[in-house]
XYZ file of C-alpha atoms in Angstrom:
595
model
C -27.530 -22.295 -29.669
C -24.904 -24.864 -28.596
C -21.422 -23.670 -27.777
C -18.687 -26.011 -28.933
C -15.493 -26.150 -26.881
C -12.195 -25.107 -28.347
C -11.387 -28.174 -30.472
C -10.701 -28.894 -34.106
C -13.387 -26.529 -35.416
C -10.588 -24.501 -36.993
C -8.756 -27.614 -38.198
C -6.379 -27.463 -35.235
C -6.121 -30.138 -32.567
C -6.819 -28.940 -28.999
C -3.238 -29.391 -27.804
C -1.780 -27.317 -30.621
C -4.470 -24.705 -30.088
C -3.496 -24.307 -26.418
C 0.227 -24.259 -27.225
C -0.118 -21.512 -29.834
C -2.709 -19.554 -27.816
C -0.362 -19.463 -24.846
C 2.550 -18.611 -27.135
C 0.666 -15.431 -28.056
C 0.532 -14.567 -24.350
C 4.249 -15.317 -23.975
C 5.090 -12.997 -26.853
C 3.126 -10.219 -25.151
C 4.892 -10.995 -21.872
C 8.270 -10.635 -23.541
C 7.312 -7.291 -25.063
C 6.250 -6.144 -21.595
C 9.548 -7.321 -20.150
C 11.488 -5.330 -22.743
C 9.604 -2.179 -21.764
C 10.022 -2.822 -18.029
C 13.768 -3.366 -18.343
C 14.604 -0.520 -20.722
C 12.133 2.339 -20.122
C 13.439 5.433 -18.328
C 10.433 6.743 -16.407
C 9.640 5.406 -12.944
C 5.895 4.760 -13.513
C 6.799 2.523 -16.447
C 9.948 0.679 -15.370
C 8.918 0.325 -11.719
C 5.159 0.872 -11.722
C 4.572 -1.277 -14.858
C 2.072 1.153 -16.383
C 2.206 -0.524 -19.785
C 0.638 -3.176 -21.987
C 1.274 -5.109 -25.183
C -0.879 -6.887 -27.716
C -1.142 -9.105 -30.778
C -3.771 -8.510 -33.476
C -4.784 -10.236 -36.682
C -4.400 -8.630 -40.105
C -7.700 -6.781 -39.644
C -6.581 -5.259 -36.341
C -8.746 -7.503 -34.155
C -7.282 -8.087 -30.714
C -5.982 -11.655 -30.305
C -4.041 -11.591 -27.058
C -2.532 -9.513 -24.307
C 0.021 -10.452 -21.680
C -0.229 -11.489 -18.062
C 1.392 -8.276 -16.797
C -0.543 -5.825 -18.947
C -2.584 -2.932 -17.619
C -6.298 -3.890 -17.748
C -7.194 -0.326 -18.769
C -5.609 -0.961 -22.159
C -7.519 -4.198 -22.870
C -10.743 -2.912 -24.339
C -9.397 0.217 -25.962
C -6.766 -1.676 -27.969
C -9.710 -3.332 -29.694
C -10.118 0.101 -31.305
C -6.486 1.249 -31.555
C -5.135 -0.882 -34.381
C -8.233 -0.544 -36.593
C -7.799 3.224 -36.298
C -4.147 2.914 -37.321
C -5.175 0.813 -40.339
C -7.836 3.354 -41.278
C -5.523 6.349 -40.932
C -2.391 4.911 -42.539
C -4.093 2.685 -45.091
C -3.316 -1.013 -45.387
C -1.942 -0.456 -48.867
C 0.636 1.990 -47.492
C 2.010 -0.324 -44.825
C 5.459 -1.829 -45.305
C 7.795 -4.166 -43.415
C 9.772 -2.405 -40.655
C 7.190 0.383 -40.376
C 6.232 1.460 -36.858
C 3.207 3.644 -36.148
C 2.527 5.864 -33.157
C -0.807 7.125 -31.803
C -2.388 8.466 -28.610
C -5.596 10.097 -29.920
C -7.989 9.595 -26.974
C -11.168 10.142 -28.927
C -10.702 7.160 -31.220
C -8.007 4.898 -29.840
C -6.784 5.645 -26.318
C -7.582 6.723 -22.779
C -5.872 10.086 -22.281
C -2.974 11.735 -24.088
C -0.355 10.293 -21.704
C -0.953 6.761 -22.993
C 1.189 6.304 -26.090
C 0.679 3.324 -28.403
C 3.284 1.914 -30.808
C 1.977 -0.459 -33.486
C 4.072 -2.575 -35.859
C 2.772 -4.574 -38.815
C 4.063 -8.124 -39.188
C 4.719 -9.266 -42.752
C 5.477 -12.851 -43.726
C 6.438 -13.618 -47.279
C 5.453 -10.098 -48.274
C 1.945 -10.530 -46.837
C 0.544 -8.562 -43.883
C -0.616 -11.182 -41.394
C -0.641 -9.509 -37.956
C 0.201 -6.509 -35.799
C 1.998 -6.175 -32.474
C 1.709 -3.214 -30.112
C 3.341 -1.713 -27.030
C 1.598 0.908 -24.900
C 2.946 2.924 -21.969
C 1.967 5.928 -19.875
C 4.400 8.805 -20.457
C 4.838 10.984 -17.387
C 4.442 14.171 -19.413
C 3.143 14.942 -22.900
C 3.038 18.741 -22.622
C 0.061 20.855 -21.636
C -0.287 23.618 -19.087
C 1.095 21.750 -16.053
C 3.791 19.130 -15.409
C 2.466 15.609 -15.726
C -0.265 16.579 -18.226
C -3.014 15.503 -15.788
C -5.040 18.702 -15.832
C -8.170 18.471 -13.708
C -9.330 21.941 -14.791
C -8.826 21.411 -18.522
C -11.858 22.371 -20.565
C -10.255 21.077 -23.771
C -7.565 18.613 -24.788
C -5.480 21.539 -26.051
C -4.577 22.230 -22.420
C -3.658 18.620 -21.719
C -0.760 17.944 -24.055
C 0.093 16.538 -27.453
C -2.736 14.732 -29.234
C -1.068 12.413 -31.735
C -3.030 10.938 -34.646
C -1.717 7.779 -36.268
C 1.691 8.666 -37.731
C 4.462 6.608 -39.297
C 7.345 7.155 -36.896
C 9.552 4.533 -38.582
C 9.139 4.116 -42.340
C 10.704 0.859 -43.516
C 13.118 1.023 -40.620
C 14.039 4.715 -40.959
C 13.169 6.993 -38.046
C 11.204 10.126 -38.881
C 13.392 12.430 -36.833
C 11.289 15.489 -37.647
C 8.180 14.053 -36.010
C 10.158 12.841 -33.002
C 11.813 16.242 -32.550
C 8.427 17.964 -32.783
C 6.980 15.722 -30.069
C 9.924 15.878 -27.683
C 10.248 19.634 -27.954
C 6.710 19.941 -26.588
C 7.191 17.568 -23.652
C 8.957 18.133 -20.344
C 11.915 15.958 -19.388
C 12.393 15.050 -23.048
C 15.350 12.771 -22.282
C 13.007 10.571 -20.240
C 10.354 10.593 -22.960
C 13.006 9.495 -25.465
C 13.976 6.618 -23.191
C 10.393 5.362 -23.062
C 10.075 5.875 -26.825
C 13.063 3.645 -27.484
C 11.815 1.024 -25.028
C 8.510 0.683 -26.844
C 10.197 0.551 -30.243
C 12.419 -2.252 -28.971
C 9.362 -4.048 -27.595
C 7.404 -4.171 -30.865
C 10.509 -5.303 -32.714
C 10.944 -8.112 -30.197
C 7.281 -9.017 -30.604
C 7.625 -9.179 -34.366
C 10.701 -11.440 -34.090
C 8.916 -13.830 -31.728
C 5.864 -13.934 -33.974
C 8.090 -14.899 -36.898
C 9.632 -17.657 -34.776
C 6.183 -18.947 -33.865
C 5.189 -19.135 -37.532
C 8.436 -20.907 -38.402
C 7.722 -23.516 -35.736
C 4.027 -24.183 -36.345
C 3.350 -22.862 -39.836
C 1.363 -19.860 -40.961
C -1.884 -21.799 -41.430
C -1.845 -23.065 -37.843
C -1.036 -19.622 -36.416
C -3.721 -17.960 -38.493
C -6.216 -20.660 -37.597
C -5.479 -20.182 -33.905
C -5.890 -16.417 -34.215
C -9.347 -16.976 -35.655
C -10.295 -19.762 -33.246
C -9.229 -17.921 -30.081
C -11.765 -15.221 -30.900
C -14.452 -17.828 -31.560
C -13.479 -19.544 -28.312
C -13.867 -16.361 -26.249
C -17.159 -15.541 -27.934
C -18.546 -18.995 -27.142
C -17.433 -18.727 -23.503
C -18.952 -15.270 -23.012
C -22.192 -16.265 -24.716
C -22.387 -19.384 -22.552
C -21.879 -17.232 -19.451
C -24.674 -14.852 -20.478
C -26.959 -17.771 -21.378
C -26.562 -19.130 -17.847
C -27.873 -15.875 -16.333
C -31.548 -14.992 -15.899
C -32.944 -12.930 -18.741
C -33.806 -9.435 -17.606
C -32.644 -5.872 -17.098
C -30.250 -4.820 -14.343
C -29.281 -1.317 -13.301
C -26.122 0.296 -11.991
C -25.353 3.936 -11.160
C -22.317 5.733 -9.800
C -21.220 9.348 -9.514
C -18.071 11.362 -9.888
C -17.671 13.915 -7.118
C -18.080 16.973 -9.262
C -17.526 18.929 -12.386
C -15.132 21.378 -10.768
C -16.500 24.290 -12.784
C -20.112 23.770 -11.719
C -19.648 21.985 -8.398
C -22.299 19.446 -9.450
C -21.739 15.673 -9.433
C -21.720 13.809 -12.740
C -23.525 10.475 -12.930
C -22.897 7.395 -15.038
C -26.004 5.234 -15.484
C -26.120 1.766 -16.970
C -28.944 -0.584 -17.882
C -27.737 -4.111 -18.626
C -30.180 -6.218 -20.608
C -29.544 -9.930 -20.985
C -31.482 -11.918 -23.546
C -30.284 -15.456 -24.062
C -26.597 -15.393 -24.938
C -26.429 -11.688 -25.783
C -26.004 -8.643 -23.538
C -26.649 -4.962 -24.168
C -24.833 -2.385 -22.027
C -26.839 0.820 -22.348
C -25.183 4.002 -21.032
C -27.407 6.427 -22.917
C -29.008 7.760 -19.708
C -25.654 8.945 -18.364
C -25.120 12.647 -17.812
C -24.008 15.021 -20.508
C -20.377 16.119 -20.827
C -18.476 17.745 -18.004
C -16.806 21.109 -18.461
C -13.611 19.769 -16.845
C -11.376 16.848 -17.766
C -13.381 13.901 -16.432
C -15.126 13.016 -19.702
C -14.728 9.357 -20.708
C -13.746 8.440 -24.256
C -15.575 5.583 -25.961
C -12.308 3.630 -25.999
C -11.973 3.979 -22.217
C -15.665 3.183 -21.707
C -15.211 -0.007 -23.731
C -12.133 -0.918 -21.736
C -13.890 -0.298 -18.406
C -16.662 -2.622 -19.506
C -14.123 -5.326 -20.440
C -12.529 -4.973 -16.987
C -15.857 -5.469 -15.227
C -16.696 -8.525 -17.328
C -13.324 -10.059 -16.562
C -13.755 -9.472 -12.827
C -17.130 -11.205 -12.501
C -17.654 -13.691 -15.340
C -15.745 -16.983 -15.313
C -12.204 -16.614 -16.732
C -12.266 -15.840 -20.442
C -9.378 -14.872 -22.754
C -10.147 -11.213 -23.415
C -9.965 -10.438 -27.120
C -12.136 -9.103 -29.916
C -14.314 -12.209 -29.789
C -15.866 -10.913 -26.571
C -17.241 -7.900 -28.432
C -19.329 -10.152 -30.686
C -21.436 -11.181 -27.713
C -22.083 -7.701 -26.371
C -23.475 -4.408 -27.560
C -22.522 -1.037 -26.113
C -24.890 1.908 -26.403
C -23.807 5.444 -25.545
C -24.564 8.942 -26.756
C -21.879 10.813 -28.624
C -20.850 13.892 -26.710
C -21.992 12.482 -23.367
C -20.020 11.720 -20.217
C -19.570 8.164 -21.537
C -18.486 9.150 -25.063
C -16.359 12.277 -25.121
C -15.886 14.108 -28.393
C -13.195 16.658 -29.262
C -12.216 18.973 -27.773
C -13.638 17.894 -24.373
C -11.093 17.545 -21.577
C -10.281 13.885 -20.853
C -6.981 13.677 -18.923
C -8.743 12.835 -15.651
C -10.914 9.989 -16.924
C -8.809 7.045 -15.637
C -9.204 8.242 -12.038
C -12.844 9.273 -12.332
C -15.400 8.300 -14.984
C -13.636 5.152 -16.153
C -13.977 3.784 -12.626
C -17.660 4.716 -12.518
C -18.326 2.730 -15.707
C -16.656 -0.316 -14.153
C -18.651 0.237 -10.961
C -21.954 0.455 -12.868
C -21.247 -2.760 -14.772
C -20.193 -4.693 -11.662
C -23.306 -3.491 -9.827
C -25.544 -4.677 -12.658
C -23.746 -7.985 -13.188
C -23.728 -8.629 -9.441
C -27.540 -8.516 -9.462
C -27.621 -11.107 -12.214
C -24.856 -13.241 -10.676
C -24.750 -12.443 -6.947
C -22.501 -15.379 -6.031
C -19.748 -13.770 -8.122
C -20.714 -10.190 -7.305
C -18.261 -7.636 -5.976
C -18.541 -4.271 -4.263
C -17.108 -1.267 -6.074
C -13.438 -0.386 -5.786
C -11.952 2.969 -4.848
C -10.840 5.402 -7.552
C -7.091 5.730 -7.960
C -5.441 9.049 -7.078
C -3.118 10.249 -9.826
C -0.744 12.693 -8.162
C 2.165 14.651 -9.632
C 4.945 16.403 -7.671
C 7.176 18.592 -9.787
C 9.759 21.308 -9.425
C 13.526 21.695 -9.376
C 15.699 19.144 -7.595
C 18.302 21.181 -5.716
C 20.274 18.208 -4.418
C 23.921 18.546 -5.497
C 23.974 15.294 -7.423
C 20.864 16.224 -9.449
C 20.422 19.976 -10.012
C 17.639 19.480 -12.556
C 13.872 19.734 -13.021
C 11.854 16.694 -12.007
C 8.381 15.216 -12.438
C 7.373 12.550 -9.960
C 4.130 10.859 -11.010
C 2.667 8.544 -8.363
C -0.623 6.856 -7.633
C -2.477 6.320 -4.402
C -3.755 2.760 -4.073
C -6.898 1.943 -2.100
C -9.540 -0.584 -1.104
C -11.089 -3.154 -3.407
C -14.687 -4.264 -3.136
C -15.774 -7.265 -1.083
C -17.238 -10.457 -2.546
C -19.771 -12.852 -1.067
C -17.034 -14.902 0.611
C -14.016 -12.616 0.938
C -13.164 -9.203 2.330
C -11.850 -6.723 -0.210
C -8.109 -6.464 -0.757
C -6.462 -3.543 1.032
C -4.245 -0.905 -0.629
C -4.399 -2.507 -4.058
C -4.421 -1.076 -7.560
C -7.788 -0.035 -8.945
C -9.446 -2.526 -11.332
C -8.340 -0.608 -14.418
C -4.747 -0.652 -13.109
C -4.730 -4.129 -11.607
C -1.283 -4.991 -12.980
C 0.586 -1.909 -11.780
C 2.858 -2.084 -8.768
C 3.484 0.157 -5.814
C 6.587 2.217 -6.539
C 8.782 1.729 -3.449
C 9.006 4.806 -1.248
C 12.758 4.343 -0.898
C 13.252 4.376 -4.660
C 11.199 7.537 -5.058
C 13.195 9.207 -2.291
C 16.384 8.365 -4.163
C 15.186 9.638 -7.528
C 13.166 12.634 -6.415
C 13.362 15.254 -3.626
C 10.573 13.826 -1.454
C 10.408 11.918 1.830
C 7.704 9.442 2.812
C 6.802 9.916 6.481
C 3.880 7.497 6.404
C 2.711 4.710 4.097
C 0.139 2.561 5.876
C -3.393 1.185 5.854
C -6.173 3.530 6.944
C -8.207 1.909 9.759
C -11.978 1.976 9.418
C -11.931 2.843 5.727
C -13.367 -0.391 4.313
C -17.077 -0.369 3.578
C -18.899 -2.318 6.321
C -20.712 -5.467 5.246
C -21.122 -9.161 5.892
C -17.799 -9.109 4.108
C -15.818 -5.909 4.497
C -14.448 -3.652 1.789
C -10.676 -3.330 1.484
C -8.821 -0.661 3.440
C -7.501 2.543 1.929
C -3.891 3.713 1.880
C -2.813 6.610 4.113
C 0.354 8.480 3.091
C 2.275 11.442 4.466
C 4.848 12.981 2.132
C 7.319 15.733 2.999
C 8.972 18.101 0.525
C 12.278 18.678 2.329
C 14.635 20.045 -0.306
C 12.847 22.491 -2.569
C 9.741 24.373 -3.471
C 7.529 22.853 -6.128
C 3.955 22.191 -7.191
C 1.402 19.453 -6.653
C -1.355 18.354 -9.014
C -3.857 15.575 -8.457
C -6.818 13.972 -10.204
C -9.031 11.589 -8.274
C -12.504 10.878 -6.966
C -14.392 9.400 -3.999
C -13.817 12.511 -1.893
C -17.502 13.380 -1.813
C -19.200 10.037 -2.454
C -17.848 6.839 -0.964
C -17.351 3.662 -2.963
C -20.736 1.885 -3.291
C -21.366 -1.360 -1.435
C -23.687 -4.199 -2.497
C -26.781 -5.836 -1.052
C -27.180 -3.649 2.015
C -23.472 -3.073 2.670
C -21.958 0.296 3.481
C -19.858 2.477 1.237
C -16.091 2.722 1.531
C -14.576 5.754 3.257
C -13.838 8.856 1.200
C -10.473 10.132 -0.045
C -8.629 13.403 0.554
C -5.526 15.533 0.060
C -4.473 18.169 2.622
C -1.264 20.156 2.996
C 0.018 20.588 6.575
C -2.962 18.751 8.023
C -3.766 19.613 11.621
C -1.601 22.747 11.698
C -2.349 26.470 11.512
C -1.183 26.471 7.882
C -3.501 23.633 6.813
C -4.693 23.831 3.190
C -7.303 21.402 1.915
C -6.441 20.963 -1.754
C -8.859 18.118 -2.374
C -8.238 15.299 -4.824
C -8.842 17.603 -7.810
C -5.916 20.000 -7.492
C -3.911 21.764 -10.176
C -0.427 23.240 -9.909
C -0.690 24.036 -6.197
C 2.541 25.453 -4.734
C 4.294 23.664 -1.881
C 7.300 24.941 0.033
C 10.279 23.212 1.568
C 9.385 21.194 4.683
C 5.653 21.276 4.051
C 3.912 17.918 4.251
C 1.119 16.439 2.173
C -1.439 14.084 3.671
C -2.920 11.905 0.933
C -5.395 9.098 1.502
C -7.441 7.046 -0.903
C -10.942 5.597 -0.650
C -11.944 2.267 0.836
C -13.700 -0.542 -1.022
C -17.435 -1.163 -0.926
C -18.752 -3.916 1.315
C -20.986 -6.877 0.442
C -24.129 -7.801 2.372
C -25.652 -6.690 5.670
C -23.006 -5.509 8.187
C -25.149 -6.918 10.999
C -24.589 -10.380 9.521
C -20.808 -10.230 9.747
C -19.594 -12.968 12.121
C -18.545 -11.558 15.473
C -15.249 -13.460 15.462
C -14.248 -11.769 12.201
C -15.022 -8.369 13.699
C -12.877 -9.253 16.706
C -10.021 -10.193 14.358
C -10.406 -6.845 12.583
C -10.061 -5.021 15.901
C -6.942 -7.019 16.781
C -5.461 -6.264 13.351
C -6.347 -2.563 13.802
C -8.456 -2.638 10.640
C -11.297 -1.117 12.677
C -11.490 0.441 16.121
C -13.608 -0.733 19.043
C -15.845 2.265 18.427
C -16.064 1.434 14.739
C -16.996 -2.166 15.507
C -19.952 -0.927 17.537
C -21.030 1.810 15.140
C -20.665 -0.132 11.891
C -21.398 -3.711 12.935
C -23.256 -3.593 16.246
C -20.444 -5.519 17.925
C -19.645 -4.808 21.586
C -15.935 -5.353 22.247
C -13.889 -4.594 25.352
C -10.142 -4.045 25.490
C -8.337 -6.202 28.072
C -4.694 -5.634 27.138
C -3.887 -4.011 23.792
C -0.201 -4.870 24.089
C -0.976 -8.598 24.006
C -3.952 -8.149 21.662
C -6.301 -9.271 24.397
C -9.865 -8.216 23.553
C -13.200 -9.670 24.582
C -16.457 -9.623 22.663
C -19.716 -9.502 24.577
C -21.835 -11.848 22.503
C -25.082 -11.263 24.383
C -24.751 -7.463 24.290
C -23.825 -7.592 20.614
C -26.878 -9.682 19.729
C -29.154 -7.312 21.662
C -27.674 -4.277 19.894
C -27.991 -5.935 16.492
C -31.599 -6.904 17.175
C -32.414 -3.313 18.137
C -30.890 -1.992 14.920
C -32.711 -4.521 12.752
C -35.983 -3.580 14.422
C -35.313 0.118 13.848
C -34.897 -0.284 10.092
């Protein structure tokens, strides 16, 4: 079927359509700015672990902002409809604000708190605005609420169904007191609470201003047309691909209670302008907290589409062109009370990896190797410094290598695809706010997956606990299985977490660690995974390998082992290296013949 461009199909001229469509994005950007400037917790105000959104009166996603966490894109397609279902449209009033974090119907894990506000104009409900942020603690058995060993969500913190936290402008102080009394560092949680409330109020005010400027009919028409526009673009992209079935598979390191890996398996079937993403062959549920909710699975799929297909405004219109199949109660569709707090750093990434693998087969010129899995790490304890004298929770993430494309090496030490908008929290700022010292924060040589284009390098960190005793928890992956490469490329290097590495008191905690004690002056070595490569490593140009050696991205030994390149050091101080072209070609020919 033909796909009309965005024009006057909704009775709106193209210029007005673009103005209003981009105004939606600007409103979301302003909500994000309010959260960034007023939230209390470091991961939110510095790390930008938040998102915002605009929805139509039915709860269909219309727009998100330019600074919003990709992980929240797909799941917000489900969040507001759940709020409407639970609260009831007939019970909604102006100045209401609703709060929800229920992972099984509307969120990722319990730490991600969503605030939703209805927008009334002339007494009629016409839209919703939302603000989402990751709270550093929501209760549970360990600080940070990221519980790798949780068998159920009851161990992971407060599970909040849709509740009316502000009723016609009046705060429900009983609900707020109940929540805060079950969360650590409640003063910080209250600061983030107020930031998100301020954000949705700002979003509502800007939406009203937009309607006043362009009229309700134009705004409504644009809300409908932007979904049609995205659907047409996605369908056109699928129609341009060869019909067929494509397969992707990736594994989480282990269910920590069984020691066995857990696999996500995807079959992508493209027929004309429609695509079916079938995850029904994925493994059954894990006994620990790596189960993926259907909201997170949907979001991971959105992220993969956005990374490979031509640029498309991501909204509910995209869902009309795709079908997701998964089994309830499986690894890809967790049901209560399965543990889920670890999904963003584990199974969510494997869904994205499976989709990018499959799409890369259908569209190799836009294909991309898999990215590392983020390391979610929590340091907590009591800050004994004289100016603090208080408990603390320091939630940080370990960035890593992105996958390579056909023409470019993967980005080094970047945020994982689901967290593409978050920022590195400066080491100096963390040292000021928390009793930790960063001894090392650098790229990890040799960690990118070898290929014709190389995967991005991992991040290597060394953190000292100089002032107090405390505990460390971590949830991550890629410690056992490296990040998959594409089309004959190698996998990225694996991740790890070791206390006092290389000493007699060395303790290998691994990237799935819970509430492990650390003492004053102990050091933690934490390194992430590298990105997957793209294409045959023996086809990588020799001059690019030489540049990698000069930049210390790989060693001379690594160049020979991974790429069949023979390089000799002349003077490292002046970066003088020589590549033996003839010897390299002989070595490469021998390796090709041995395959």
